CSV table of C-alpha atoms in Angstrom, one decimal:
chain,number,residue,atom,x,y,z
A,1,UNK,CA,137.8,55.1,251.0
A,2,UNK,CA,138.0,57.9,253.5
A,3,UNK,CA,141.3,60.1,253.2
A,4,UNK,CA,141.9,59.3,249.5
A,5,UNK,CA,140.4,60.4,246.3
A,6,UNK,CA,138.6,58.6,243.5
A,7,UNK,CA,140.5,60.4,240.9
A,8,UNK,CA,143.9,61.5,242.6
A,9,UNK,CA,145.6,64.3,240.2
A,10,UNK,CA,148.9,62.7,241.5
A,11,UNK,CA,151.2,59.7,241.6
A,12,UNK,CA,153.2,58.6,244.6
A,13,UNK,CA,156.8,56.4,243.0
A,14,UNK,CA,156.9,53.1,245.5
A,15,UNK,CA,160.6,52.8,246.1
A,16,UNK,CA,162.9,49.5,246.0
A,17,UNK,CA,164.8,49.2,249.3
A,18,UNK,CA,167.9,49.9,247.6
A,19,UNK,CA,166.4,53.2,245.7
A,20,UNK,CA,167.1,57.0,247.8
A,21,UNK,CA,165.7,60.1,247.6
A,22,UNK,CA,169.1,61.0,245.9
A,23,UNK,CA,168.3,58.3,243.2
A,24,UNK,CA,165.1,60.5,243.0
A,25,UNK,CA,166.4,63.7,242.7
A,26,UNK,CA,169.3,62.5,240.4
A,27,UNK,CA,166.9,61.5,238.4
A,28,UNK,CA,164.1,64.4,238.2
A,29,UNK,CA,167.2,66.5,237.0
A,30,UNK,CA,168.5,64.2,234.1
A,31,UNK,CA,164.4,65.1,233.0
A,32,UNK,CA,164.7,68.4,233.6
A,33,UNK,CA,168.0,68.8,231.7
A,34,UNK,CA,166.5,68.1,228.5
A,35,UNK,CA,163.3,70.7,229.1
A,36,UNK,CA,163.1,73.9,231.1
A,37,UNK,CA,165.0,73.2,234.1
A,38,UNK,CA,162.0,74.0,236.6
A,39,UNK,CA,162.2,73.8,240.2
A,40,UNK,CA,160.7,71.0,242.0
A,41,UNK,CA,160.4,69.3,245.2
A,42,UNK,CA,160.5,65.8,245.9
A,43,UNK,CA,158.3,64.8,248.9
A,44,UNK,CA,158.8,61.5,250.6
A,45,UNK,CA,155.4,61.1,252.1
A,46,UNK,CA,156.9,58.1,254.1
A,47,UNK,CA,158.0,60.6,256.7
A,48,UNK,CA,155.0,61.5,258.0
A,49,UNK,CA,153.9,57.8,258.5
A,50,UNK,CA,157.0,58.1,260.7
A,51,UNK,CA,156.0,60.6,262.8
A,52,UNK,CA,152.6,59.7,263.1
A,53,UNK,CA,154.2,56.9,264.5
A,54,UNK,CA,156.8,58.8,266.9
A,55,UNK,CA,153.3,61.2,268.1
A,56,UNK,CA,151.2,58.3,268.6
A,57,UNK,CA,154.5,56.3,270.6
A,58,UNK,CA,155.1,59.9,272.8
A,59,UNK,CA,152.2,61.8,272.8
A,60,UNK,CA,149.2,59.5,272.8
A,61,UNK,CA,146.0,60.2,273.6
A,62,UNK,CA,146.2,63.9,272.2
A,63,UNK,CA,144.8,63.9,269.0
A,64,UNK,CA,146.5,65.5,266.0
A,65,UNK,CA,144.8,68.2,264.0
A,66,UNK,CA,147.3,68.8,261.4
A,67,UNK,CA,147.1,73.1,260.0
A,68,UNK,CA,146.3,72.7,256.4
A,69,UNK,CA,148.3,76.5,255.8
A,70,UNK,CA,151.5,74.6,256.4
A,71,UNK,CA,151.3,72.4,253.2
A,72,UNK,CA,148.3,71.6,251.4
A,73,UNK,CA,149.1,69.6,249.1
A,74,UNK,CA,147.0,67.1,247.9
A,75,UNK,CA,149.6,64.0,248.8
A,76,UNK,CA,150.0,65.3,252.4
A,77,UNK,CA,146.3,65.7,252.9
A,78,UNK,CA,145.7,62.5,251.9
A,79,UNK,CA,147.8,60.7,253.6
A,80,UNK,CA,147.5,62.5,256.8
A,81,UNK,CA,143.8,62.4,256.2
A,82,UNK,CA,144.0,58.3,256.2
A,83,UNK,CA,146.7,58.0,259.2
A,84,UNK,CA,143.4,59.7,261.5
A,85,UNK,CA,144.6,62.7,261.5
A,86,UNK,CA,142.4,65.4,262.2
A,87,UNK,CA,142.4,69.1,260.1
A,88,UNK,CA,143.2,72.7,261.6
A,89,UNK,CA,141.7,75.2,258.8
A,90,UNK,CA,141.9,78.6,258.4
A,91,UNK,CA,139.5,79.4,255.0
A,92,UNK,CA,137.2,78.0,253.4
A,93,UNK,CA,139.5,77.0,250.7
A,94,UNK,CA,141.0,74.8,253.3
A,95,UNK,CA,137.5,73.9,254.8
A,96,UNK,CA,136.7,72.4,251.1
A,97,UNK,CA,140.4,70.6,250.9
A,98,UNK,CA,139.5,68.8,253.3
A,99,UNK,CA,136.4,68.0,252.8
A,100,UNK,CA,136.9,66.7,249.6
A,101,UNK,CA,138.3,63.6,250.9
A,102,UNK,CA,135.5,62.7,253.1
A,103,UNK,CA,137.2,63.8,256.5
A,104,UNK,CA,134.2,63.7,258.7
A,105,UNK,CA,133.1,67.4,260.1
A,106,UNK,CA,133.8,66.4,263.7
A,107,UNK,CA,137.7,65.6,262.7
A,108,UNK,CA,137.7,69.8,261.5
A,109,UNK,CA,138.4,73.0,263.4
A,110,UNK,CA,138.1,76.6,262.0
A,111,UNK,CA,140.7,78.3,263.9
A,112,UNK,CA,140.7,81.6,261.9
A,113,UNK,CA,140.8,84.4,264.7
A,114,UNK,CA,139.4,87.1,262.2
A,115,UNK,CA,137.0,85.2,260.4
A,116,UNK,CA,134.7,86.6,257.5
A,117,UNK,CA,131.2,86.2,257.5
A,118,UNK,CA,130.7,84.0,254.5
A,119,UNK,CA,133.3,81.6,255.5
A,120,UNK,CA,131.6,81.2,258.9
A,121,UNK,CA,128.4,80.6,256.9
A,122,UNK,CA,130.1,78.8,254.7
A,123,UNK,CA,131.5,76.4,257.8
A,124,UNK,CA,127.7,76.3,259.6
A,125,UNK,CA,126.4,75.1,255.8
A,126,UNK,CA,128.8,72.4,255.6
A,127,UNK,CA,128.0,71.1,259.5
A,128,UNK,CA,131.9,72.4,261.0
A,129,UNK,CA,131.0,73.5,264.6
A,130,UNK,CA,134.0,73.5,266.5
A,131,UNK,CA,135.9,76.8,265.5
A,132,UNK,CA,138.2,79.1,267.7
A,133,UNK,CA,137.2,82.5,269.3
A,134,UNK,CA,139.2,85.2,271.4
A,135,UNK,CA,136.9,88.8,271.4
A,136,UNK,CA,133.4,89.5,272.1
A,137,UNK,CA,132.9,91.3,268.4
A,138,UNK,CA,134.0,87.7,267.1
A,139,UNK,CA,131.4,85.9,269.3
A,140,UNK,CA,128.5,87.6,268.3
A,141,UNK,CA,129.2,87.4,264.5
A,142,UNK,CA,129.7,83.7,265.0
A,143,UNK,CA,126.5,83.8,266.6
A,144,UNK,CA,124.3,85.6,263.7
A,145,UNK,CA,125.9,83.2,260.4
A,146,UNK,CA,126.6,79.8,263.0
A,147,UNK,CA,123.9,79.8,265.5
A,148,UNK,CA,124.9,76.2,265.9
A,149,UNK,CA,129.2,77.0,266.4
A,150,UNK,CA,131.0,74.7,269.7
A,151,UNK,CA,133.5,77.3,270.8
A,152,UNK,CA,137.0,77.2,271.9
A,153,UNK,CA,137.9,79.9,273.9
A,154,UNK,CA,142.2,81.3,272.6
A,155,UNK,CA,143.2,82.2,275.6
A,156,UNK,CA,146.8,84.2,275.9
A,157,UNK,CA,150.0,82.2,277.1
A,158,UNK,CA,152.9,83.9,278.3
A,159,UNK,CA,155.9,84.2,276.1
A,160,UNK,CA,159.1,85.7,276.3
A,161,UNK,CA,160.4,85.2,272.5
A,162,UNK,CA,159.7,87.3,269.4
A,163,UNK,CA,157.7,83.6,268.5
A,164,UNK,CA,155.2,84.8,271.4
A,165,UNK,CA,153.9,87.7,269.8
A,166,UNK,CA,151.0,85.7,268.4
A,167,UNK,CA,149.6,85.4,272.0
A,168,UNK,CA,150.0,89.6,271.9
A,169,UNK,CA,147.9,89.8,268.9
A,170,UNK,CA,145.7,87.1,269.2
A,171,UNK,CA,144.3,85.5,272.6
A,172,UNK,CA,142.1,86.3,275.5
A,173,UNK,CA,142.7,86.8,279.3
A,174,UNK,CA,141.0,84.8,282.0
A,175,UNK,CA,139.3,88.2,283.0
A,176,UNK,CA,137.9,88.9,279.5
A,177,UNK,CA,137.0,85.0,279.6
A,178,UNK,CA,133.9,85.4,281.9
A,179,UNK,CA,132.6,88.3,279.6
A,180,UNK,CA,133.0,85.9,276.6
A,181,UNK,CA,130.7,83.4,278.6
A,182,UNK,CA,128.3,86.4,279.8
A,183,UNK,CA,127.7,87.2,276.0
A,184,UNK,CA,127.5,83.4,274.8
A,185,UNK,CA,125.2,82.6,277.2
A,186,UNK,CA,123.0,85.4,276.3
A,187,UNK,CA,123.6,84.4,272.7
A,188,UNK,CA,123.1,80.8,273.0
A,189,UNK,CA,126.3,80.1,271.5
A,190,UNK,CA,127.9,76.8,273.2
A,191,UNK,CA,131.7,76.9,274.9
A,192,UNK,CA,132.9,73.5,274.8
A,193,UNK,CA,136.9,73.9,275.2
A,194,UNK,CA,140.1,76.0,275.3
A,195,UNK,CA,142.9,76.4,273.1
A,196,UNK,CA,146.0,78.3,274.0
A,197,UNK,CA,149.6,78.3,271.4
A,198,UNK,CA,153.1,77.8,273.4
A,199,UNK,CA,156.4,78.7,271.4
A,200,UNK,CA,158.4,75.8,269.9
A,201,UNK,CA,161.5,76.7,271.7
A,202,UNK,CA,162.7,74.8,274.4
A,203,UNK,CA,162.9,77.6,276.8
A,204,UNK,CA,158.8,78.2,276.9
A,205,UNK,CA,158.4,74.7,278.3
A,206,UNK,CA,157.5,76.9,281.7
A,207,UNK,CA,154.8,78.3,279.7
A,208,UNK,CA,152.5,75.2,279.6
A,209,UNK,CA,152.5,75.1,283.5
A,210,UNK,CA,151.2,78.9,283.0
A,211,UNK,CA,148.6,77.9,279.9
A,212,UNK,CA,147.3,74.3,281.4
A,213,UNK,CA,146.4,76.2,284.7
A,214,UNK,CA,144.7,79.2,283.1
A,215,UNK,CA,143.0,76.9,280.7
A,216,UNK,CA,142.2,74.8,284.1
A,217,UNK,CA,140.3,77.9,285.4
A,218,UNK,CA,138.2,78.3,282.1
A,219,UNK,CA,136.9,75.1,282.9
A,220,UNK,CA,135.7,75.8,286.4
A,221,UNK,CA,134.7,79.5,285.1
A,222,UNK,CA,132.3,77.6,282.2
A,223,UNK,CA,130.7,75.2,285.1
A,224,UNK,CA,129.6,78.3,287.0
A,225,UNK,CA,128.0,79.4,283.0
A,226,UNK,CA,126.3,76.0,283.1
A,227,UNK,CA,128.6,74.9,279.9
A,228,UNK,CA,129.8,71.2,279.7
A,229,UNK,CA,133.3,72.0,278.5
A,230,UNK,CA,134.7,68.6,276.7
A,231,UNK,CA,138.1,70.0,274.7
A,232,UNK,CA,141.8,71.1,275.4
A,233,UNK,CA,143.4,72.3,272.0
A,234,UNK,CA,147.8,72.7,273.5
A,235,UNK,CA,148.2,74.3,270.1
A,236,UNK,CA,151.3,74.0,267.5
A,237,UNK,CA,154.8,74.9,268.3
A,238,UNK,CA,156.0,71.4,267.3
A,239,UNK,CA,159.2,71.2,265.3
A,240,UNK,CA,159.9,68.0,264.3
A,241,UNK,CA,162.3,66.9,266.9
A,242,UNK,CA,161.7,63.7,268.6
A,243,UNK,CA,164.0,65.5,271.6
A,244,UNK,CA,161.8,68.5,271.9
A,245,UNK,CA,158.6,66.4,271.4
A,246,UNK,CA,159.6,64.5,274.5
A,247,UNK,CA,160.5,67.5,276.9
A,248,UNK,CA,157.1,69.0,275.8
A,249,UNK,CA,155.2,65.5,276.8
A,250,UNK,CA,157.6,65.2,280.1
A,251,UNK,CA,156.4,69.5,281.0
A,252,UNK,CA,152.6,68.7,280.4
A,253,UNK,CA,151.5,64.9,281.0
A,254,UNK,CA,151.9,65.6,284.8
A,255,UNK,CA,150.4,68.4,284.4
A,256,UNK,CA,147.2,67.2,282.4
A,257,UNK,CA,147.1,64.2,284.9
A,258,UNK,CA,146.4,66.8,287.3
A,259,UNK,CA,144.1,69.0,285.9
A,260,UNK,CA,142.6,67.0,283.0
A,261,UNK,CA,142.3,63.3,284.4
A,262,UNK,CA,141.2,60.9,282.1
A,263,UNK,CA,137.8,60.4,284.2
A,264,UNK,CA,137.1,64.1,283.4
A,265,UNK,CA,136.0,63.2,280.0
A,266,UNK,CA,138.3,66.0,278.2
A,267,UNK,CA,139.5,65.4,275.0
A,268,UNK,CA,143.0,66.5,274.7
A,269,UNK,CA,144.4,67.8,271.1
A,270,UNK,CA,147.3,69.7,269.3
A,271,UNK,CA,148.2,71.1,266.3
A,272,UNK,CA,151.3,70.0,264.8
A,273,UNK,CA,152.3,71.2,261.3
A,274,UNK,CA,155.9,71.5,261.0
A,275,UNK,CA,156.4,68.3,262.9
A,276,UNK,CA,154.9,66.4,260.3
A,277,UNK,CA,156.0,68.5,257.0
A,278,UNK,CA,159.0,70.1,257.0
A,279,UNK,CA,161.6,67.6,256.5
A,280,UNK,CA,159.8,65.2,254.6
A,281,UNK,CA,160.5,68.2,251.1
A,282,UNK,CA,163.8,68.9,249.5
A,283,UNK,CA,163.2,71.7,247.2
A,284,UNK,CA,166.3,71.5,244.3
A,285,UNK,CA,166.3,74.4,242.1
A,286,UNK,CA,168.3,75.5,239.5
A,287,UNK,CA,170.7,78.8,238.7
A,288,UNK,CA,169.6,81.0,236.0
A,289,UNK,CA,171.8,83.3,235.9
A,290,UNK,CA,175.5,84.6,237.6
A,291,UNK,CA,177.6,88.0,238.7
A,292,UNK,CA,180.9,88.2,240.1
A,293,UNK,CA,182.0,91.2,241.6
A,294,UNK,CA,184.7,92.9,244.2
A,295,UNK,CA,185.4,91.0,247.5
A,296,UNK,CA,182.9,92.7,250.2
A,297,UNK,CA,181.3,91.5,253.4
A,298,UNK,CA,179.4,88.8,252.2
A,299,UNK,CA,181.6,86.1,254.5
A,300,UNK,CA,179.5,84.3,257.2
A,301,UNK,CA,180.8,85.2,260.4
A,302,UNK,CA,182.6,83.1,262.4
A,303,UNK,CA,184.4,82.1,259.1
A,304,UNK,CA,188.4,82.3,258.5
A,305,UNK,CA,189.3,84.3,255.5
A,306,UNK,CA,191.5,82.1,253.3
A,307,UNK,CA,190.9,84.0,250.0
A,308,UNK,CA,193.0,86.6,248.0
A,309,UNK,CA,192.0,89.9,247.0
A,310,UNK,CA,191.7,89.4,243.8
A,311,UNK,CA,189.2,86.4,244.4
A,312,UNK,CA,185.7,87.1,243.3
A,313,UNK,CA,182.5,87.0,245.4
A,314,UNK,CA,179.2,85.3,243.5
A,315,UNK,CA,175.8,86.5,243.0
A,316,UNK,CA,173.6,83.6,241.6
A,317,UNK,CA,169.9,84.0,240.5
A,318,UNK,CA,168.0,80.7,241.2
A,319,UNK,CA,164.2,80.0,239.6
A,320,UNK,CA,162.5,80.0,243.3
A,321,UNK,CA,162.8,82.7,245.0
A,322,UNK,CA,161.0,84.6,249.0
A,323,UNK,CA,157.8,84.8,246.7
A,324,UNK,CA,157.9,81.8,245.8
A,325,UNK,CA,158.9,78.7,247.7
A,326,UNK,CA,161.2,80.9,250.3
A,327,UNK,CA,158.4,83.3,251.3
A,328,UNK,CA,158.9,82.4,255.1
A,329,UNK,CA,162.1,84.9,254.6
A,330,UNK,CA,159.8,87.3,254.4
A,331,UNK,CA,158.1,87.0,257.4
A,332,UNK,CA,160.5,84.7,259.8
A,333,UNK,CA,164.2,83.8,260.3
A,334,UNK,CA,164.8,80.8,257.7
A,335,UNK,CA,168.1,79.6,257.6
A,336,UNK,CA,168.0,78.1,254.0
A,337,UNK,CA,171.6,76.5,253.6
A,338,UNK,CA,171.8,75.0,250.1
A,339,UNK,CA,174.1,72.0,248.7
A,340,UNK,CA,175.5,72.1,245.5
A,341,UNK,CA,173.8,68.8,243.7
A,342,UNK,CA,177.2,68.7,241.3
A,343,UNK,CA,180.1,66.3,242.6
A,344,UNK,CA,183.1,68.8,243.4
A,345,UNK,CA,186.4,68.0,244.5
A,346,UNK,CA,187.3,68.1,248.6
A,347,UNK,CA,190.3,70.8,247.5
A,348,UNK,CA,188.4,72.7,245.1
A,349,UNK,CA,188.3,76.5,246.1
A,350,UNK,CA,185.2,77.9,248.0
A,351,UNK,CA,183.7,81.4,247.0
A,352,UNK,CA,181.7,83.7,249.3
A,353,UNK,CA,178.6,83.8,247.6
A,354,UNK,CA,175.4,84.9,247.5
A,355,UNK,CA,171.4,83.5,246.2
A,356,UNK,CA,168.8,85.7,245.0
A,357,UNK,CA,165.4,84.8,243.5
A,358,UNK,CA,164.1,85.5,239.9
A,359,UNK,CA,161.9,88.1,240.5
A,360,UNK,CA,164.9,91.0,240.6
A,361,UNK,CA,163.4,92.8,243.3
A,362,UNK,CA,165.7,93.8,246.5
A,363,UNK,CA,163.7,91.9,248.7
A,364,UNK,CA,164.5,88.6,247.3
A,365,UNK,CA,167.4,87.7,249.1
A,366,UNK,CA,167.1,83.8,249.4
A,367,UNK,CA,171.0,83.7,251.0
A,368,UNK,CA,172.9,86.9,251.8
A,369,UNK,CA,176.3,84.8,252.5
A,370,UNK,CA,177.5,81.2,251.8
A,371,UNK,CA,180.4,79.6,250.8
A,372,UNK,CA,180.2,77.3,247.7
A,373,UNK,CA,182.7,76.0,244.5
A,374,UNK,CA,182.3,78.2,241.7
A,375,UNK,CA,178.5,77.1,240.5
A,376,UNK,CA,177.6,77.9,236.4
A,377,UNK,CA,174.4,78.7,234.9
A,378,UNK,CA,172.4,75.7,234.6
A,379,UNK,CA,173.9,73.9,237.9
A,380,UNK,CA,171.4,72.8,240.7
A,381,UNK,CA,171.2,73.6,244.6
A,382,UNK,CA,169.5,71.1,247.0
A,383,UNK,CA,167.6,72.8,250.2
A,384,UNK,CA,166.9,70.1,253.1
A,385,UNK,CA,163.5,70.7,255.1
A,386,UNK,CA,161.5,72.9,252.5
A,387,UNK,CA,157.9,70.8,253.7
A,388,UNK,CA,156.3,74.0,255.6
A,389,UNK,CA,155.3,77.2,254.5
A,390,UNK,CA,154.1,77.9,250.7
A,391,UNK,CA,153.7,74.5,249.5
A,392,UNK,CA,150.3,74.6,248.3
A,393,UNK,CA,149.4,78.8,247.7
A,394,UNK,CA,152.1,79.9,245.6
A,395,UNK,CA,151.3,82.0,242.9
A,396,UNK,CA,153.9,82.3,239.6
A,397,UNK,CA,156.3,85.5,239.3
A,398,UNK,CA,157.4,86.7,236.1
A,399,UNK,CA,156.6,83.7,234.3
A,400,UNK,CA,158.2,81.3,236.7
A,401,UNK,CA,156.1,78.4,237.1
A,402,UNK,CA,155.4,76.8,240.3
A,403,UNK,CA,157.9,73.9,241.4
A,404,UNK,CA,156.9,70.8,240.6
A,405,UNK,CA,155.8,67.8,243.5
A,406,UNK,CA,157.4,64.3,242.7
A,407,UNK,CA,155.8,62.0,245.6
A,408,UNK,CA,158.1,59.1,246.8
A,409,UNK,CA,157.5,56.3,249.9
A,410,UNK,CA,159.9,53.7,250.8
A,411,UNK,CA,158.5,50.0,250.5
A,412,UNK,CA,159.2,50.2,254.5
A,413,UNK,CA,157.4,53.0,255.0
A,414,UNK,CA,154.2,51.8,252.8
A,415,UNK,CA,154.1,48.7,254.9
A,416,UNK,CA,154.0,50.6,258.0
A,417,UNK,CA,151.1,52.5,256.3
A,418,UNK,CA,149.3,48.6,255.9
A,419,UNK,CA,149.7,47.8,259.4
A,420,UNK,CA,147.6,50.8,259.9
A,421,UNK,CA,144.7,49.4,258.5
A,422,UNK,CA,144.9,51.0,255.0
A,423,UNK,CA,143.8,48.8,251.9
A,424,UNK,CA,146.6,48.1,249.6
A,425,UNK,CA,144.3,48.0,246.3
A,426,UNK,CA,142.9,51.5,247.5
A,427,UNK,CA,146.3,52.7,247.6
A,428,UNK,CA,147.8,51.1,244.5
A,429,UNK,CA,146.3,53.8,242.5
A,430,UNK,CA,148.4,56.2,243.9
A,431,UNK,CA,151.2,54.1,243.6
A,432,UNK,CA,154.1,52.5,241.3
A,433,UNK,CA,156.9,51.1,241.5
A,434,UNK,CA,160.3,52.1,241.1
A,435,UNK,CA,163.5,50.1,240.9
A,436,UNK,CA,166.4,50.6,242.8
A,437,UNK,CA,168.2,51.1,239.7
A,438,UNK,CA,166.0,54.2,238.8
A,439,UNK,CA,166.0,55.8,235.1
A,440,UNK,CA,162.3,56.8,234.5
A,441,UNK,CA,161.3,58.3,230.9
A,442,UNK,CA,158.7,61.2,230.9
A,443,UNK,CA,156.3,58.0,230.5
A,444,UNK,CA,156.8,57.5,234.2
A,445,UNK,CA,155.8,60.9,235.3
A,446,UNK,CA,154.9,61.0,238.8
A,447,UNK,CA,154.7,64.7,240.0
A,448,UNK,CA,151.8,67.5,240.4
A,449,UNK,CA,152.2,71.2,240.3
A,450,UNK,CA,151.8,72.8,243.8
């Protein structure tokens, strides 16, 4: 069946009402206590039947087209592949992810901006069209490997956040716009839409009155080019909050009433990847290795000091580290707040502390300051809303395998996934069940490496 796999290299564990993702965890850890302690996440693929639902409820008609960079993994794929959802790809790696379980061409979009020759080849061979375009040196080596290629114009939005610099690197003006069509038409390269990328924060809500209207203009631009423009791509900036999702519907459903009525025969889409990933992961992972030192600066602000001077200050060494499961740290402002998985005492003393990943290199600072009970080598730290970034393309550091992926999905959240028309005895081989009273042997084995 479309959207799963006749040999899935995975297991999904079918939860008893009365089972929890702590149950989960709690028990991935007694496993891992008697081997080597790797990380691993625990994915509960029921969340993003939930907010398929919660798009479909706020945002319908625009049509998902989930990025694959923000968590390929084979159990998000699949699911999100069955649920309708359509695939934003930027390689051909991603391209053949995809493809591999039977997603139709018409439900993919290359949106590379900088794409390589083969790949674009590599797209025309394997009948993807619709692909994204922003420069006039980009247009014409579509033209030479994908004679064939339905263009999206990325046209600039304007953004007053550091999020924003995107649109400073990579997006066109409405002035560059009618060269783009000068060249296509004398290419014979087809422009059937516009795609424009508007922060996630709540403050660049104007900016979609900006990027609607410009895109609005592109339309009218193409009809004096002779092109019958059919697609609207809004972009990604989605977080996950049902409260943000409906402030962004409320700024542009007047606004695409307007400009983009349903009798003008546009098809509307978007590109939310965080939305649908990053709180359905919890990443636990597991200390390797402890320092104490002299009291410094390592407090969080905004925190009372309650501690003597001759109380210590922590330095633990986790097995996932920024090049590893935390690599957003690298690039982006990740505020990874752990939980200690241990039960502690309410009065037990708390220890400015910080987390530092395996690899010993300065740059792998996980948490410069936190305040936690005194942890010991071999104790484990939970992090809520790990679903978006690496999952999928991390490499191993040092010898430090890649975390683990133990699939999960409430018996709730698989009969929502019925009532959307997906065959039970398909699905069952993904599946099995799991007691509310969990205590699964290595027999019952239900993860994949990512």
């Amino acid at each position: 069946m479309k959207g799963f796999l006749e040999d899935a290299n995975y297991s999904i564990g079918l939860l008893d009402e009365g089972a929890t993702l702590a149950d989960v965890i709690d028990n991935c850890i007694y496993e891992h206590a008697h081997t080597e302690k790797r990380a691993f996440y625990v994915g509960d693929l029921g969340k993003l039947v939930k907010k398929n639902i919660q798009w479909q409820n706020v945002m319908a008609p625009i049509k998902p087209f989930y990025p694959v960079r923000c968590n390929s993994t084979p159990g998000v794929l699949e699911i999100l592949g069955t649920l309708g959802v359509g695939f934003a790809c930027s390689s051909k790696s991603e391209m053949a992810l995809v493809q591999d379980l039977g997603i139709s061409p018409e439900n993919i979009i290359y949106t590379n901006p900088c794409k390589q020759a083969s790949q674009i080849k590599y797209a025309a061979k394997a009948g993807i069209n619709i692909m994204t375009c922003d420069n006039d040196v980009e247009l014409k080596k579509i033209a030479r490997n994908h004679p064939n290629a339905k263009l999206l114009l990325h046209i600039a939005t304007e953004g007053i956040t550091a999020d924003e610099e995107v649109n400073m690197k990579f997006g066109t003006t409405l002035k560059n716009c009618r060269h783009l069509m000068e060249c296509a038409k004398e290419l014979g390269v087809q422009i059937v839409g516009v795609k424009f990328h508007v922060s996630g924060s709540g403050k660049e809500l104007q900016s979609y009155i900006h990027a609607i209207s410009d895109a609005r203009c592109v339309f009218d631009m193409a009809e004096e080019f002779g092109f019958k423009m059919n697609m609207l791509d809004i972009g990604g900036g989605f977080t996950g909050s049902e409260l943000q999702l409906e402030e962004v519907n409320h700024s542009i459903r007047p606004l695409l009433e307007v400009y983009f009525p349903k009798e003008s025969g546009v098809h509307v889409i978007a590109e939310p990847g965080c939305y649908y990933v990053s709180s359905a992961f919890t990443l636990a992972v597991n200390i390797i290795a402890k320092k104490s030192a002299e009291y410094d600066k390592l407090l969080p602000s905004g925190v009372e000091q309650t501690r003597t001077d001759d109380e210590p200050v922590f330095t633990y060494y986790i097995n996932d580290g920024v090049y590893g499961s935390f690599a957003s740290k690298l690039s982006e402002k990740l505020n990874a707040i752990p939980e200690v998985h241990k039960k502690y005492k309410e009065d037990e003393p708390l220890f400015a502390s910080s987390l530092w990943g395996p690899s010993c290199d300065e740059l792998d600072q996980v948490v410069e300051s936190c305040l936690l009970p005194e942890l010991s080598v071999g104790d484990w730290l939970i992090f809520d809303n790990m679903g978006s970034g690496t999952l999928g393309e991390q490499s191993a550091f040092n010898d430090y395998q890649r975390p683990l992926i133990y699939y999960m999905m409430s018996f709730s959240d698989w009969d929502e996934m019925q009532d959307a028309a997906i065959a039970s005895d398909t699905l069952m081989k993904n599946f099995f069940f799991v007691p509310s009273c969990i205590q699964l042997g290595p027999e019952d084995r239900f993860s994949t490496a990512a």
